[in-house]
Amino acid sequence: MALPEVGEDGGILQVEACGLCGTDHELYTGALNPGFAFVPGHEVVGTIVEIGDRSRQRWGVGEGDRVAVEVFQSCRSCRACRSGTYRRCEQHGLADMYGMISVDRQPGLWGGYATYQYLAPDSMLLPVPGSLPAEVAVAFNPVGAGIRWGATLPGTKAGDVVAVLGCGIRGLAAAAAARVAGAAFVMVTGAGERDHQRLEQAGGFGADVVVDVLEEDPVAVLRARSGSAGADVVIDVTAKAPSAFTQAMDLAAPGASVVVAGTRGGEVPGFNPDVLVYKELRVQGALGVDVVAYSAALDMLASGRFPFAELSRCTAGLDEAEELVATMAGERSSPPVHGVIVP
Ligand SMILES: [Zn+2]
Ligand SMILES: [Zn+2]
């Protein structure tokens, strides 16, 4: 595909690295099918190599600047954008997410599995410190998710007992964010052999105890180890594990907040809604991240407080992209915590 001419508006990003997430796996396996051809990749860090004058003002960045690209676009003037919920922008919304726009829409370069990505006028960009290696910086997306899901949405506070279900990079980041918010006790769970390597790394991200739910009862472990009847905050970031939702209900203490992120991929077996009533639970769904959390994530990554740089990580060039996506999707051997494409 040819690089477009940049006029007053828009820009071109030279992609340094693009992180992979569950959506990429689902697009690869076909579980998610947009029905058109597209350039995937929406966790992108790169350098601006061309920028229009109007965009320079609007975005507050210039040529040579290193930036992270928000998945969603914002017109900055509709009601949703002005109220801060720009992910529901009336002009863009879910239809205009980077990494999932048809190649038939000019100039086609709408994703991060590429050497260059087009930046549309309504893009949102965040400055990235030059000290962060690109493959660590792309974690702004999952770490932002962990901060929003693990601390902001549930209102995690000092002294809370927190349970994080799922030990991918978002789960580990949620544990770290809960710890930063002052949690007194943090448990992280995984399921099966495939997760053991991930659970071993959880201690560095603030977990006091880790549980393989196929080997131990997480409710019993939480009670024994935290000395409390249940968790004040439960964060379910499991993928394709509908039964984890029931486990989240069981782990929750009366009055707890339960954050449900990602899609369950099916009905929840054994779920009894009465538990919400008896325990007076607040269940909060979480759709992605926002720039406030991304900004906090870049600060957390730059601080070096948690070992994100040492996470088990696999990087691949565009030629090996398919192999990497297949591995991350669990179609090969045990996947690393983070997969990154470096074109
Ligand atoms: Zn994603
Ligand atoms: Zn808008």
CSV table of C-alpha atoms and ligand atoms in Angstrom, one decimal:
chain,number,residue,atom,x,y,z
A,1,MET,CA,0.0,0.0,0.0
A,2,ALA,CA,1.2,3.5,-0.8
A,3,LEU,CA,1.8,6.1,1.8
A,4,PRO,CA,-0.9,8.9,1.4
A,5,GLU,CA,-0.2,12.6,1.0
A,6,VAL,CA,-0.6,14.4,4.2
A,7,GLY,CA,-2.3,17.8,3.9
A,8,GLU,CA,-3.4,20.2,6.6
A,9,ASP,CA,-4.9,17.3,8.6
A,10,GLY,CA,-3.6,13.9,9.6
A,11,GLY,CA,-0.2,12.3,9.9
A,12,ILE,CA,1.9,9.3,9.3
A,13,LEU,CA,3.5,7.2,12.0
A,14,GLN,CA,6.5,5.0,11.6
A,15,VAL,CA,5.6,1.9,13.7
A,16,GLU,CA,8.2,0.9,16.2
A,17,ALA,CA,6.2,-1.9,17.9
A,18,CYS,CA,2.7,-3.2,18.2
A,19,GLY,CA,1.4,-5.3,21.1
A,20,LEU,CA,-0.9,-8.2,20.7
A,21,CYS,CA,-4.1,-8.7,22.7
A,22,GLY,CA,-7.0,-11.2,23.0
A,23,THR,CA,-8.8,-9.4,20.2
A,24,ASP,CA,-6.0,-10.2,17.8
A,25,HIS,CA,-6.2,-13.9,18.7
A,26,GLU,CA,-10.0,-13.9,18.1
A,27,LEU,CA,-9.6,-12.1,14.7
A,28,TYR,CA,-6.9,-14.7,13.8
A,29,THR,CA,-9.0,-17.8,14.8
A,30,GLY,CA,-12.1,-16.3,13.3
A,31,ALA,CA,-14.0,-16.1,16.6
A,32,LEU,CA,-14.3,-12.4,15.7
A,33,ASN,CA,-14.9,-11.8,12.0
A,34,PRO,CA,-15.5,-8.2,10.7
A,35,GLY,CA,-16.2,-9.5,7.2
A,36,PHE,CA,-13.6,-7.4,5.4
A,37,ALA,CA,-9.8,-7.3,4.9
A,38,PHE,CA,-7.9,-5.0,7.3
A,39,VAL,CA,-4.5,-4.3,8.7
A,40,PRO,CA,-4.6,-5.6,12.3
A,41,GLY,CA,-2.9,-4.1,15.3
A,42,HIS,CA,-4.1,-1.5,17.8
A,43,GLU,CA,-1.5,-1.3,20.6
A,44,VAL,CA,0.9,0.9,18.7
A,45,VAL,CA,4.0,2.9,19.6
A,46,GLY,CA,5.9,4.8,16.9
A,47,THR,CA,7.4,8.0,15.7
A,48,ILE,CA,5.6,10.7,13.7
A,49,VAL,CA,7.3,11.1,10.4
A,50,GLU,CA,4.8,13.5,8.8
A,51,ILE,CA,2.1,15.7,10.2
A,52,GLY,CA,-0.3,18.3,8.9
A,53,ASP,CA,-0.3,21.8,10.4
A,54,ARG,CA,-3.8,21.6,11.8
A,55,SER,CA,-3.0,18.2,13.4
A,56,ARG,CA,0.2,19.5,14.9
A,57,GLN,CA,-1.9,22.0,16.8
A,58,ARG,CA,-4.8,19.7,17.6
A,59,TRP,CA,-2.6,16.8,18.8
A,60,GLY,CA,0.1,18.9,20.5
A,61,VAL,CA,2.9,16.9,18.9
A,62,GLY,CA,5.3,17.3,15.9
A,63,GLU,CA,7.5,15.4,13.5
A,64,GLY,CA,10.0,13.1,15.3
A,65,ASP,CA,7.9,12.8,18.4
A,66,ARG,CA,7.4,9.4,19.9
A,67,VAL,CA,3.7,8.6,20.6
A,68,ALA,CA,1.3,5.9,21.6
A,69,VAL,CA,-1.9,5.7,19.6
A,70,GLU,CA,-5.3,5.4,21.3
A,71,VAL,CA,-7.5,2.7,19.6
A,72,PHE,CA,-10.5,4.9,19.5
A,73,GLN,CA,-10.9,8.2,17.7
A,74,SER,CA,-12.6,11.3,19.1
A,75,CYS,CA,-14.2,14.2,17.2
A,76,ARG,CA,-13.8,16.3,20.4
A,77,SER,CA,-17.1,18.0,19.9
A,78,CYS,CA,-20.1,15.6,20.2
A,79,ARG,CA,-21.9,15.1,23.5
A,80,ALA,CA,-20.0,11.9,24.3
A,81,CYS,CA,-16.6,13.4,23.5
A,82,ARG,CA,-17.3,16.5,25.6
A,83,SER,CA,-18.4,14.4,28.6
A,84,GLY,CA,-15.3,12.3,28.5
A,85,THR,CA,-16.8,9.1,27.2
A,86,TYR,CA,-15.2,9.6,23.8
A,87,ARG,CA,-15.2,5.9,23.1
A,88,ARG,CA,-18.9,6.3,22.3
A,89,CYS,CA,-18.1,9.3,20.0
A,90,GLU,CA,-21.1,9.9,17.7
A,91,GLN,CA,-18.8,10.3,14.7
A,92,HIS,CA,-16.6,7.3,15.3
A,93,GLY,CA,-17.4,4.9,18.1
A,94,LEU,CA,-16.7,1.2,17.7
A,95,ALA,CA,-16.8,1.4,13.9
A,96,ASP,CA,-13.6,3.4,13.6
A,97,MET,CA,-11.2,1.5,15.9
A,98,TYR,CA,-7.6,1.2,14.6
A,99,GLY,CA,-6.7,-2.3,13.7
A,100,MET,CA,-10.2,-3.1,12.5
A,101,ILE,CA,-11.0,-0.7,9.6
A,102,SER,CA,-11.4,-2.0,6.1
A,103,VAL,CA,-8.5,-1.6,3.7
A,104,ASP,CA,-11.0,-0.3,1.2
A,105,ARG,CA,-11.3,2.9,3.2
A,106,GLN,CA,-8.4,5.1,2.0
A,107,PRO,CA,-5.5,5.1,2.7
A,108,GLY,CA,-5.9,1.5,4.0
A,109,LEU,CA,-3.1,1.8,6.5
A,110,TRP,CA,-5.3,1.6,9.6
A,111,GLY,CA,-3.4,-0.8,11.8
A,112,GLY,CA,-0.1,-1.5,13.6
A,113,TYR,CA,1.0,-4.7,11.9
A,114,ALA,CA,2.8,-2.5,9.4
A,115,THR,CA,5.8,-0.4,8.9
A,116,TYR,CA,3.6,2.8,8.7
A,117,GLN,CA,0.2,3.6,10.1
A,118,TYR,CA,-2.0,6.5,8.9
A,119,LEU,CA,-3.1,8.9,11.6
A,120,ALA,CA,-6.6,10.3,10.9
A,121,PRO,CA,-7.4,13.9,12.0
A,122,ASP,CA,-9.5,12.6,15.0
A,123,SER,CA,-6.7,10.4,16.4
A,124,MET,CA,-5.7,10.7,20.1
A,125,LEU,CA,-2.0,10.4,20.8
A,126,LEU,CA,0.1,10.2,24.0
A,127,PRO,CA,3.7,11.1,24.3
A,128,VAL,CA,6.0,8.2,25.2
A,129,PRO,CA,9.3,8.7,27.1
A,130,GLY,CA,12.3,8.0,25.0
A,131,SER,CA,13.8,5.9,27.8
A,132,LEU,CA,11.2,3.1,27.4
A,133,PRO,CA,12.1,0.3,25.0
A,134,ALA,CA,9.4,0.1,22.3
A,135,GLU,CA,8.4,-3.5,23.3
A,136,VAL,CA,7.8,-2.4,26.9
A,137,ALA,CA,6.1,0.9,25.9
A,138,VAL,CA,3.4,-1.0,23.9
A,139,ALA,CA,2.3,-2.4,27.2
A,140,PHE,CA,0.6,1.1,27.7
A,141,ASN,CA,-2.6,-0.6,26.5
A,142,PRO,CA,-2.8,-3.7,28.8
A,143,VAL,CA,-1.3,-1.8,31.7
A,144,GLY,CA,-3.9,1.0,31.2
A,145,ALA,CA,-6.5,-1.7,31.2
A,146,GLY,CA,-5.2,-3.1,34.5
A,147,ILE,CA,-5.2,0.4,36.1
A,148,ARG,CA,-8.8,1.1,34.9
A,149,TRP,CA,-10.2,-2.3,35.9
A,150,GLY,CA,-8.1,-3.0,39.0
A,151,ALA,CA,-8.3,0.4,40.6
A,152,THR,CA,-10.3,3.2,39.0
A,153,LEU,CA,-13.6,1.4,38.2
A,154,PRO,CA,-13.9,-0.6,41.5
A,155,GLY,CA,-12.6,2.3,43.6
A,156,THR,CA,-9.9,0.1,45.2
A,157,LYS,CA,-8.7,1.7,48.4
A,158,ALA,CA,-6.2,1.3,51.2
A,159,GLY,CA,-6.8,-2.0,53.2
A,160,ASP,CA,-8.9,-3.7,50.5
A,161,VAL,CA,-8.7,-7.5,49.9
A,162,VAL,CA,-8.5,-8.0,46.2
A,163,ALA,CA,-8.9,-11.0,44.0
A,164,VAL,CA,-7.8,-10.9,40.3
A,165,LEU,CA,-9.1,-13.8,38.1
A,166,GLY,CA,-6.7,-14.3,35.2
A,167,CYS,CA,-3.0,-13.9,35.0
A,168,GLY,CA,-2.3,-12.5,31.6
A,169,ILE,CA,-0.6,-9.1,31.3
A,170,ARG,CA,-3.9,-7.4,32.1
A,171,GLY,CA,-4.4,-9.5,35.2
A,172,LEU,CA,-0.9,-8.8,36.4
A,173,ALA,CA,-1.3,-5.1,35.7
A,174,ALA,CA,-4.6,-5.1,37.7
A,175,ALA,CA,-2.8,-6.6,40.6
A,176,ALA,CA,-0.1,-3.9,40.4
A,177,ALA,CA,-2.7,-1.2,40.2
A,178,ALA,CA,-4.6,-2.6,43.2
A,179,ARG,CA,-1.3,-2.6,45.1
A,180,VAL,CA,-0.6,1.0,44.2
A,181,ALA,CA,-4.1,1.9,45.3
A,182,GLY,CA,-3.3,0.5,48.8
A,183,ALA,CA,-4.7,-3.0,48.7
A,184,ALA,CA,-3.7,-5.0,51.8
A,185,PHE,CA,-3.9,-8.4,50.2
A,186,VAL,CA,-3.9,-9.4,46.5
A,187,MET,CA,-4.6,-12.9,45.1
A,188,VAL,CA,-4.2,-13.8,41.4
A,189,THR,CA,-5.6,-16.9,39.9
A,190,GLY,CA,-4.9,-18.9,36.8
A,191,ALA,CA,-6.2,-22.2,35.3
A,192,GLY,CA,-4.0,-25.1,34.4
A,193,GLU,CA,-0.4,-25.8,33.4
A,194,ARG,CA,-0.5,-23.1,30.7
A,195,ASP,CA,-0.8,-20.4,33.4
A,196,HIS,CA,2.0,-21.6,35.7
A,197,GLN,CA,4.7,-19.6,34.2
A,198,ARG,CA,2.5,-16.5,34.4
A,199,LEU,CA,1.5,-17.2,38.0
A,200,GLU,CA,5.2,-17.5,38.9
A,201,GLN,CA,5.7,-13.9,37.8
A,202,ALA,CA,2.7,-12.5,39.7
A,203,GLY,CA,4.6,-11.9,42.9
A,204,GLY,CA,6.6,-9.1,41.3
A,205,PHE,CA,3.3,-7.4,40.4
A,206,GLY,CA,2.0,-7.3,44.0
A,207,ALA,CA,0.4,-10.7,44.4
A,208,ASP,CA,0.6,-12.1,47.9
A,209,VAL,CA,-0.7,-15.5,46.8
A,210,VAL,CA,-1.4,-17.2,43.5
A,211,VAL,CA,-3.8,-20.1,42.9
A,212,ASP,CA,-4.3,-22.5,40.1
A,213,VAL,CA,-8.1,-22.9,40.3
A,214,LEU,CA,-7.9,-26.4,38.8
A,215,GLU,CA,-5.7,-27.5,41.7
A,216,GLU,CA,-7.0,-25.5,44.7
A,217,ASP,CA,-10.3,-23.8,45.8
A,218,PRO,CA,-9.6,-20.0,45.5
A,219,VAL,CA,-12.3,-19.2,48.1
A,220,ALA,CA,-10.7,-21.4,50.7
A,221,VAL,CA,-7.2,-20.0,49.9
A,222,LEU,CA,-8.4,-16.4,50.0
A,223,ARG,CA,-10.1,-16.9,53.4
A,224,ALA,CA,-7.1,-18.8,54.9
A,225,ARG,CA,-4.4,-16.4,53.7
A,226,SER,CA,-6.2,-13.0,53.9
A,227,GLY,CA,-8.0,-13.7,57.2
A,228,SER,CA,-11.2,-12.2,55.7
A,229,ALA,CA,-14.5,-13.7,54.7
A,230,GLY,CA,-14.1,-12.5,51.1
A,231,ALA,CA,-12.7,-10.0,48.7
A,232,ASP,CA,-13.7,-6.3,48.7
A,233,VAL,CA,-12.8,-6.1,45.1
A,234,VAL,CA,-12.9,-8.9,42.5
A,235,ILE,CA,-11.6,-8.3,39.0
A,236,ASP,CA,-12.5,-11.0,36.4
A,237,VAL,CA,-10.2,-10.6,33.4
A,238,THR,CA,-10.3,-14.2,32.3
A,239,ALA,CA,-10.8,-15.0,28.6
A,240,LYS,CA,-13.2,-17.6,27.3
A,241,ALA,CA,-13.9,-18.8,30.9
A,242,PRO,CA,-17.6,-18.2,31.6
A,243,SER,CA,-17.4,-20.2,34.9
A,244,ALA,CA,-14.9,-17.7,36.4
A,245,PHE,CA,-17.9,-15.3,36.8
A,246,THR,CA,-19.5,-17.7,39.3
A,247,GLN,CA,-16.1,-17.9,41.0
A,248,ALA,CA,-16.0,-14.1,41.2
A,249,MET,CA,-19.4,-14.1,42.9
A,250,ASP,CA,-18.2,-16.7,45.4
A,251,LEU,CA,-15.0,-14.8,46.2
A,252,ALA,CA,-16.8,-11.5,46.7
A,253,ALA,CA,-17.5,-10.3,50.3
A,254,PRO,CA,-20.8,-8.6,51.1
A,255,GLY,CA,-20.9,-5.1,49.5
A,256,ALA,CA,-18.0,-5.9,47.2
A,257,SER,CA,-17.3,-4.5,43.8
A,258,VAL,CA,-16.9,-6.9,40.9
A,259,VAL,CA,-15.4,-5.8,37.6
A,260,VAL,CA,-16.0,-7.9,34.6
A,261,ALA,CA,-13.8,-7.2,31.6
A,262,GLY,CA,-13.5,-8.8,28.3
A,263,THR,CA,-16.2,-11.1,26.9
A,264,ARG,CA,-17.2,-14.4,28.5
A,265,GLY,CA,-18.0,-16.1,25.2
A,266,GLY,CA,-21.0,-17.9,26.5
A,267,GLU,CA,-23.6,-18.3,29.3
A,268,VAL,CA,-22.4,-18.6,32.9
A,269,PRO,CA,-23.0,-22.1,34.3
A,270,GLY,CA,-24.4,-22.2,37.8
A,271,PHE,CA,-24.9,-18.5,38.1
A,272,ASN,CA,-27.7,-17.5,40.6
A,273,PRO,CA,-28.6,-13.8,40.4
A,274,ASP,CA,-29.9,-14.0,44.0
A,275,VAL,CA,-26.3,-13.9,45.2
A,276,LEU,CA,-26.1,-10.3,43.9
A,277,VAL,CA,-29.1,-9.4,46.2
A,278,TYR,CA,-27.9,-11.3,49.3
A,279,LYS,CA,-24.4,-9.9,49.1
A,280,GLU,CA,-25.4,-6.5,47.7
A,281,LEU,CA,-22.7,-6.7,45.1
A,282,ARG,CA,-21.9,-4.0,42.6
A,283,VAL,CA,-21.1,-5.6,39.2
A,284,GLN,CA,-19.4,-3.3,36.7
A,285,GLY,CA,-18.7,-4.1,33.1
A,286,ALA,CA,-15.5,-2.7,31.6
A,287,LEU,CA,-15.2,-2.0,27.9
A,288,GLY,CA,-11.6,-1.3,27.2
A,289,VAL,CA,-9.5,1.6,28.4
A,290,ASP,CA,-9.3,5.4,28.1
A,291,VAL,CA,-6.5,8.0,27.7
A,292,VAL,CA,-6.5,8.8,31.4
A,293,ALA,CA,-5.6,5.2,32.2
A,294,TYR,CA,-3.1,5.1,29.3
A,295,SER,CA,-1.3,8.1,30.6
A,296,ALA,CA,-1.1,6.6,34.1
A,297,ALA,CA,0.1,3.4,32.5
A,298,LEU,CA,3.0,5.1,30.7
A,299,ASP,CA,4.0,6.7,34.1
A,300,MET,CA,3.8,3.3,35.8
A,301,LEU,CA,6.0,1.7,33.1
A,302,ALA,CA,8.5,4.6,33.2
A,303,SER,CA,8.7,4.4,37.0
A,304,GLY,CA,10.1,0.9,36.8
A,305,ARG,CA,8.3,0.0,40.1
A,306,PHE,CA,7.0,-3.3,38.6
A,307,PRO,CA,9.0,-5.7,36.4
A,308,PHE,CA,7.1,-5.1,33.1
A,309,ALA,CA,10.4,-5.0,31.3
A,310,GLU,CA,11.2,-8.5,32.5
A,311,LEU,CA,7.9,-10.1,31.6
A,312,SER,CA,8.1,-13.2,29.5
A,313,ARG,CA,7.8,-11.7,26.1
A,314,CYS,CA,8.0,-12.8,22.5
A,315,THR,CA,8.8,-10.4,19.7
A,316,ALA,CA,8.5,-11.1,16.0
A,317,GLY,CA,8.9,-9.3,12.7
A,318,LEU,CA,6.1,-9.1,10.2
A,319,ASP,CA,7.3,-12.3,8.5
A,320,GLU,CA,6.8,-14.2,11.7
A,321,ALA,CA,3.6,-12.4,12.7
A,322,GLU,CA,1.3,-15.3,12.0
A,323,GLU,CA,3.4,-17.7,14.1
A,324,LEU,CA,3.4,-15.3,17.0
A,325,VAL,CA,-0.4,-14.7,16.8
A,326,ALA,CA,-1.0,-18.4,16.7
A,327,THR,CA,1.2,-19.0,19.7
A,328,MET,CA,-0.5,-16.2,21.7
A,329,ALA,CA,-3.9,-17.7,20.7
A,330,GLY,CA,-2.8,-21.0,22.4
A,331,GLU,CA,-2.5,-22.9,19.2
A,332,ARG,CA,1.2,-23.7,19.8
A,333,SER,CA,3.2,-24.4,23.0
A,334,SER,CA,2.7,-22.4,26.2
A,335,PRO,CA,2.5,-18.7,25.2
A,336,PRO,CA,4.5,-16.0,26.9
A,337,VAL,CA,2.7,-13.2,28.8
A,338,HIS,CA,3.2,-10.6,26.1
A,339,GLY,CA,3.5,-10.9,22.4
A,340,VAL,CA,4.9,-7.9,20.4
A,341,ILE,CA,5.3,-7.3,16.7
A,342,VAL,CA,8.4,-5.2,15.7
A,343,PRO,CA,8.0,-4.6,12.0
B,1,ZN,ZN,-6.6,-4.9,22.4
B,2,ZN,ZN,-17.3,12.7,19.3
